[in-house]
PDB file of C-alpha atoms in Angstrom:
ATOM      1  CA  MET A   1       1.726  14.293   7.704  1.00  0.00           C
ATOM      2  CA  TYR A   2       0.285  10.850   7.075  1.00  0.00           C
ATOM      3  CA  LEU A   3       0.644   8.683   3.989  1.00  0.00           C
ATOM      4  CA  VAL A   4      -2.618   7.182   2.737  1.00  0.00           C
ATOM      5  CA  SER A   5      -3.179   4.628  -0.019  1.00  0.00           C
ATOM      6  CA  ARG A   6      -4.755   6.541  -2.882  1.00  0.00           C
ATOM      7  CA  CYS A   7      -7.286   3.755  -3.586  1.00  0.00           C
ATOM      8  CA  LEU A   8      -8.712   4.202  -0.065  1.00  0.00           C
ATOM      9  CA  THR A   9      -9.661   7.776  -0.951  1.00  0.00           C
ATOM     10  CA  GLY A  10     -11.734   6.604  -3.930  1.00  0.00           C
ATOM     11  CA  ALA A  11      -9.167   6.939  -6.717  1.00  0.00           C
ATOM     12  CA  ASN A  12      -9.591   4.243  -9.353  1.00  0.00           C
ATOM     13  CA  CYS A  13      -6.053   2.883  -9.179  1.00  0.00           C
ATOM     14  CA  LYS A  14      -6.734  -0.635  -7.884  1.00  0.00           C
ATOM     15  CA  TYR A  15      -5.388  -3.513 -10.002  1.00  0.00           C
ATOM     16  CA  ASP A  16      -8.858  -4.126 -11.487  1.00  0.00           C
ATOM     17  CA  GLY A  17      -9.405  -0.440 -12.327  1.00  0.00           C
ATOM     18  CA  GLY A  18     -11.641   0.166  -9.316  1.00  0.00           C
ATOM     19  CA  ASN A  19     -10.971   1.580  -5.876  1.00  0.00           C
ATOM     20  CA  ASN A  20     -11.212   0.687  -2.192  1.00  0.00           C
ATOM     21  CA  ARG A  21     -13.007   3.855  -1.032  1.00  0.00           C
ATOM     22  CA  ASN A  22     -13.224   3.881   2.748  1.00  0.00           C
ATOM     23  CA  GLY A  23     -15.386   6.449   4.529  1.00  0.00           C
ATOM     24  CA  GLN A  24     -13.416   6.376   7.763  1.00  0.00           C
ATOM     25  CA  VAL A  25     -10.150   6.964   5.900  1.00  0.00           C
ATOM     26  CA  ILE A  26     -11.735   9.851   4.005  1.00  0.00           C
ATOM     27  CA  GLU A  27     -12.895  11.377   7.312  1.00  0.00           C
ATOM     28  CA  PHE A  28      -9.369  10.921   8.696  1.00  0.00           C
ATOM     29  CA  CYS A  29      -7.976  12.764   5.668  1.00  0.00           C
ATOM     30  CA  LYS A  30     -10.306  15.708   6.301  1.00  0.00           C
ATOM     31  CA  ASN A  31      -8.794  16.178   9.753  1.00  0.00           C
ATOM     32  CA  HIS A  32      -5.101  15.504   9.052  1.00  0.00           C
ATOM     33  CA  LYS A  33      -2.440  16.581   6.610  1.00  0.00           C
ATOM     34  CA  VAL A  34      -2.003  13.691   4.181  1.00  0.00           C
ATOM     35  CA  CYS A  35      -0.059  12.627   1.132  1.00  0.00           C
ATOM     36  CA  THR A  36      -1.781   9.976  -0.963  1.00  0.00           C
ATOM     37  CA  VAL A  37       0.407   7.249  -2.440  1.00  0.00           C
ATOM     38  CA  CYS A  38       0.016   4.467  -4.999  1.00  0.00           C
ATOM     39  CA  PRO A  39       3.198   2.430  -5.414  1.00  0.00           C
ATOM     40  CA  GLU A  40       1.592   0.192  -8.012  1.00  0.00           C
ATOM     41  CA  GLY A  41       0.505   3.213 -10.038  1.00  0.00           C
ATOM     42  CA  ASP A  42       3.992   4.693  -9.746  1.00  0.00           C
ATOM     43  CA  SER A  43       5.429   1.402 -11.020  1.00  0.00           C
ATOM     44  CA  GLY A  44       4.176   1.926 -14.549  1.00  0.00           C
ATOM     45  CA  LEU A  45       2.037  -1.218 -14.422  1.00  0.00           C
ATOM     46  CA  PRO A  46      -1.190  -0.891 -16.421  1.00  0.00           C
ATOM     47  CA  CYS A  47      -4.548  -0.423 -14.758  1.00  0.00           C
ATOM     48  CA  PRO A  48      -6.435  -2.683 -14.974  1.00  0.00           C
ATOM     49  CA  ARG A  49      -4.036  -5.621 -14.782  1.00  0.00           C
ATOM     50  CA  PRO A  50      -4.049  -9.160 -13.380  1.00  0.00           C
ATOM     51  CA  PRO A  51      -3.887  -9.381  -9.571  1.00  0.00           C
ATOM     52  CA  ALA A  52      -0.465 -10.098  -8.063  1.00  0.00           C
ATOM     53  CA  GLU A  53       0.689 -11.772  -4.862  1.00  0.00           C
ATOM     54  CA  PHE A  54       3.969 -12.764  -3.235  1.00  0.00           C
ATOM     55  CA  GLU A  55       5.009 -16.167  -4.532  1.00  0.00           C
ATOM     56  CA  PRO A  56       4.553 -18.946  -1.957  1.00  0.00           C
ATOM     57  CA  GLY A  57       7.634 -20.303  -0.256  1.00  0.00           C
ATOM     58  CA  GLY A  58       9.272 -17.065   0.806  1.00  0.00           C
ATOM     59  CA  THR A  59      11.101 -16.338  -2.452  1.00  0.00           C
ATOM     60  CA  GLY A  60      10.310 -12.634  -2.196  1.00  0.00           C
ATOM     61  CA  ARG A  61       9.100 -12.642  -5.791  1.00  0.00           C
ATOM     62  CA  ILE A  62       5.771 -11.077  -6.718  1.00  0.00           C
ATOM     63  CA  VAL A  63       3.929 -12.798  -9.555  1.00  0.00           C
ATOM     64  CA  ASP A  64       0.635 -11.999 -11.198  1.00  0.00           C
ATOM     65  CA  LYS A  65      -2.182 -14.487 -11.637  1.00  0.00           C
ATOM     66  CA  GLU A  66      -0.917 -15.261 -15.146  1.00  0.00           C
ATOM     67  CA  GLY A  67       2.502 -16.257 -13.748  1.00  0.00           C
ATOM     68  CA  LYS A  68       4.420 -13.137 -14.828  1.00  0.00           C
ATOM     69  CA  ASP A  69       7.130 -11.980 -12.422  1.00  0.00           C
ATOM     70  CA  VAL A  70       6.326  -8.351 -11.552  1.00  0.00           C
ATOM     71  CA  THR A  71       8.747  -8.023  -8.623  1.00  0.00           C
ATOM     72  CA  GLU A  72      10.877  -5.316 -10.229  1.00  0.00           C
ATOM     73  CA  GLU A  73       7.847  -3.223 -11.121  1.00  0.00           C
ATOM     74  CA  PHE A  74       6.518  -3.420  -7.556  1.00  0.00           C
ATOM     75  CA  LEU A  75       9.906  -2.546  -6.053  1.00  0.00           C
ATOM     76  CA  ARG A  76      10.424   0.339  -8.501  1.00  0.00           C
ATOM     77  CA  GLY A  77       6.950   1.724  -7.760  1.00  0.00           C
ATOM     78  CA  SER A  78       7.588   1.449  -4.017  1.00  0.00           C
ATOM     79  CA  ARG A  79      10.873   3.359  -4.315  1.00  0.00           C
ATOM     80  CA  ILE A  80       9.221   6.069  -6.411  1.00  0.00           C
ATOM     81  CA  ALA A  81       6.275   6.378  -3.989  1.00  0.00           C
ATOM     82  CA  LEU A  82       8.668   6.643  -1.052  1.00  0.00           C
ATOM     83  CA  GLU A  83      10.720   9.346  -2.777  1.00  0.00           C
ATOM     84  CA  LYS A  84       7.561  11.308  -3.619  1.00  0.00           C
ATOM     85  CA  ALA A  85       6.264  11.005  -0.047  1.00  0.00           C
ATOM     86  CA  LEU A  86       9.554  12.114   1.506  1.00  0.00           C
ATOM     87  CA  LYS A  87       9.727  15.084  -0.880  1.00  0.00           C
ATOM     88  CA  ALA A  88       6.103  16.058  -0.142  1.00  0.00           C
ATOM     89  CA  ALA A  89       6.829  15.985   3.599  1.00  0.00           C
ATOM     90  CA  GLU A  90      10.011  18.007   3.150  1.00  0.00           C
ATOM     91  CA  ASP A  91       8.272  20.570   0.922  1.00  0.00           C
ATOM     92  CA  ALA A  92       5.497  20.931   3.522  1.00  0.00           C
ATOM     93  CA  GLY A  93       7.963  21.163   6.396  1.00  0.00           C
ATOM     94  CA  GLU A  94       6.299  18.115   7.964  1.00  0.00           C
ATOM     95  CA  GLU A  95       7.415  14.820   9.442  1.00  0.00           C
ATOM     96  CA  ILE A  96       5.717  11.636   8.267  1.00  0.00           C
ATOM     97  CA  GLU A  97       3.820  10.548  11.367  1.00  0.00           C
ATOM     98  CA  GLY A  98       2.479   7.274  10.002  1.00  0.00           C
ATOM     99  CA  ALA A  99       0.770   5.557   7.101  1.00  0.00           C
ATOM    100  CA  ILE A 100      -2.673   4.074   6.493  1.00  0.00           C
ATOM    101  CA  LEU A 101      -2.248   1.620   3.649  1.00  0.00           C
ATOM    102  CA  LYS A 102      -4.463  -0.935   1.903  1.00  0.00           C
ATOM    103  CA  ALA A 103      -4.711  -4.206   3.784  1.00  0.00           C
ATOM    104  CA  LYS A 104      -3.441  -7.457   2.231  1.00  0.00           C
ATOM    105  CA  SER A 105      -1.794  -5.784  -0.794  1.00  0.00           C
ATOM    106  CA  PRO A 106       1.600  -6.975  -2.099  1.00  0.00           C
ATOM    107  CA  SER A 107       2.620  -3.300  -2.008  1.00  0.00           C
ATOM    108  CA  CYS A 108       0.796  -1.848   0.963  1.00  0.00           C
ATOM    109  CA  GLY A 109      -0.286  -4.759   3.140  1.00  0.00           C
ATOM    110  CA  SER A 110       0.816  -4.685   6.769  1.00  0.00           C
ATOM    111  CA  ARG A 111       1.108  -7.735   9.000  1.00  0.00           C
ATOM    112  CA  LEU A 112      -1.041  -9.915   6.694  1.00  0.00           C
ATOM    113  CA  ILE A 113      -0.809 -10.389   2.933  1.00  0.00           C
ATOM    114  CA  TYR A 114      -2.257 -12.903   0.486  1.00  0.00           C
ATOM    115  CA  ASP A 115      -0.322 -16.182   0.449  1.00  0.00           C
ATOM    116  CA  GLY A 116       0.359 -16.363  -3.303  1.00  0.00           C
ATOM    117  CA  THR A 117      -2.231 -18.995  -4.184  1.00  0.00           C
ATOM    118  CA  PHE A 118      -4.848 -16.473  -5.372  1.00  0.00           C
ATOM    119  CA  THR A 119      -7.404 -18.198  -3.125  1.00  0.00           C
ATOM    120  CA  GLY A 120      -7.899 -15.403  -0.576  1.00  0.00           C
ATOM    121  CA  ILE A 121      -5.795 -17.126   2.090  1.00  0.00           C
ATOM    122  CA  LEU A 122      -3.705 -14.775   4.231  1.00  0.00           C
ATOM    123  CA  THR A 123      -0.227 -15.244   5.659  1.00  0.00           C
ATOM    124  CA  ASP A 124       2.009 -13.174   7.923  1.00  0.00           C
ATOM    125  CA  GLY A 125       3.975 -10.537   6.050  1.00  0.00           C
ATOM    126  CA  ASP A 126       4.232  -7.004   4.756  1.00  0.00           C
ATOM    127  CA  GLY A 127       3.960  -5.585   1.270  1.00  0.00           C
ATOM    128  CA  CYS A 128       7.139  -4.219  -0.326  1.00  0.00           C
ATOM    129  CA  PHE A 129       6.212  -0.534   0.193  1.00  0.00           C
ATOM    130  CA  THR A 130       5.247  -1.204   3.808  1.00  0.00           C
ATOM    131  CA  LYS A 131       8.607  -2.909   4.377  1.00  0.00           C
ATOM    132  CA  MET A 132      10.410   0.180   3.060  1.00  0.00           C
ATOM    133  CA  LEU A 133       8.428   2.470   5.359  1.00  0.00           C
ATOM    134  CA  LYS A 134       9.028   0.291   8.408  1.00  0.00           C
ATOM    135  CA  GLU A 135      12.765   0.160   7.642  1.00  0.00           C
ATOM    136  CA  ILE A 136      12.927   3.943   8.055  1.00  0.00           C
ATOM    137  CA  GLY A 137      10.794   3.939  11.200  1.00  0.00           C
ATOM    138  CA  ILE A 138       7.365   4.886   9.850  1.00  0.00           C
ATOM    139  CA  ASP A 139       4.425   3.151  11.554  1.00  0.00           C
ATOM    140  CA  VAL A 140       2.000   1.506   9.146  1.00  0.00           C
ATOM    141  CA  ILE A 141      -1.543   0.382   9.784  1.00  0.00           C
ATOM    142  CA  SER A 142      -4.263  -0.809   7.427  1.00  0.00           C
ATOM    143  CA  GLU A 143      -7.656   0.771   6.960  1.00  0.00           C
ATOM    144  CA  LYS A 144      -9.041  -2.149   8.976  1.00  0.00           C
ATOM    145  CA  GLU A 145      -6.844  -1.274  11.947  1.00  0.00           C
ATOM    146  CA  LEU A 146      -7.972   2.350  11.709  1.00  0.00           C
ATOM    147  CA  GLN A 147     -11.588   1.177  11.903  1.00  0.00           C
ATOM    148  CA  GLU A 148     -10.981  -1.304  14.713  1.00  0.00           C
ATOM    149  CA  ASN A 149      -8.633   0.697  16.933  1.00  0.00           C
ATOM    150  CA  ASP A 150      -9.058   4.287  15.844  1.00  0.00           C
ATOM    151  CA  LYS A 151      -5.250   4.421  15.786  1.00  0.00           C
ATOM    152  CA  PHE A 152      -3.612   7.660  14.688  1.00  0.00           C
TER     153      PHE A 152
END
């Protein structure tokens, strides 16, 4: 079983109320057992809402564009999404083989995330949900890596 960011499948759960529908991810889902996840949706944050990024300087805090600290909401949503994913895999008698998550997101980003200035600049790092998955040994790639490398 693979975990896939719900917004990549066309669900309108993105911070601005839209989605990040990705045709290659949708094709992948047709050929693999998947569990869609949305840590930000599971957090209880409203949709739409202001965008959020990790605060510059390595504090580990996530703040929205209006300056509100939303770290706890993001961490809570990530824990809930992880619990749901593990339960879905257990119920299906499957192992989680990997995850395809939304690039650059403070929840789902892998390897590169926005730098906290809300200017579109990227920095090395993982989103909080991605960190949790990696800590338990689950490989994470973004939809961009799926397109570029046809990984998984």
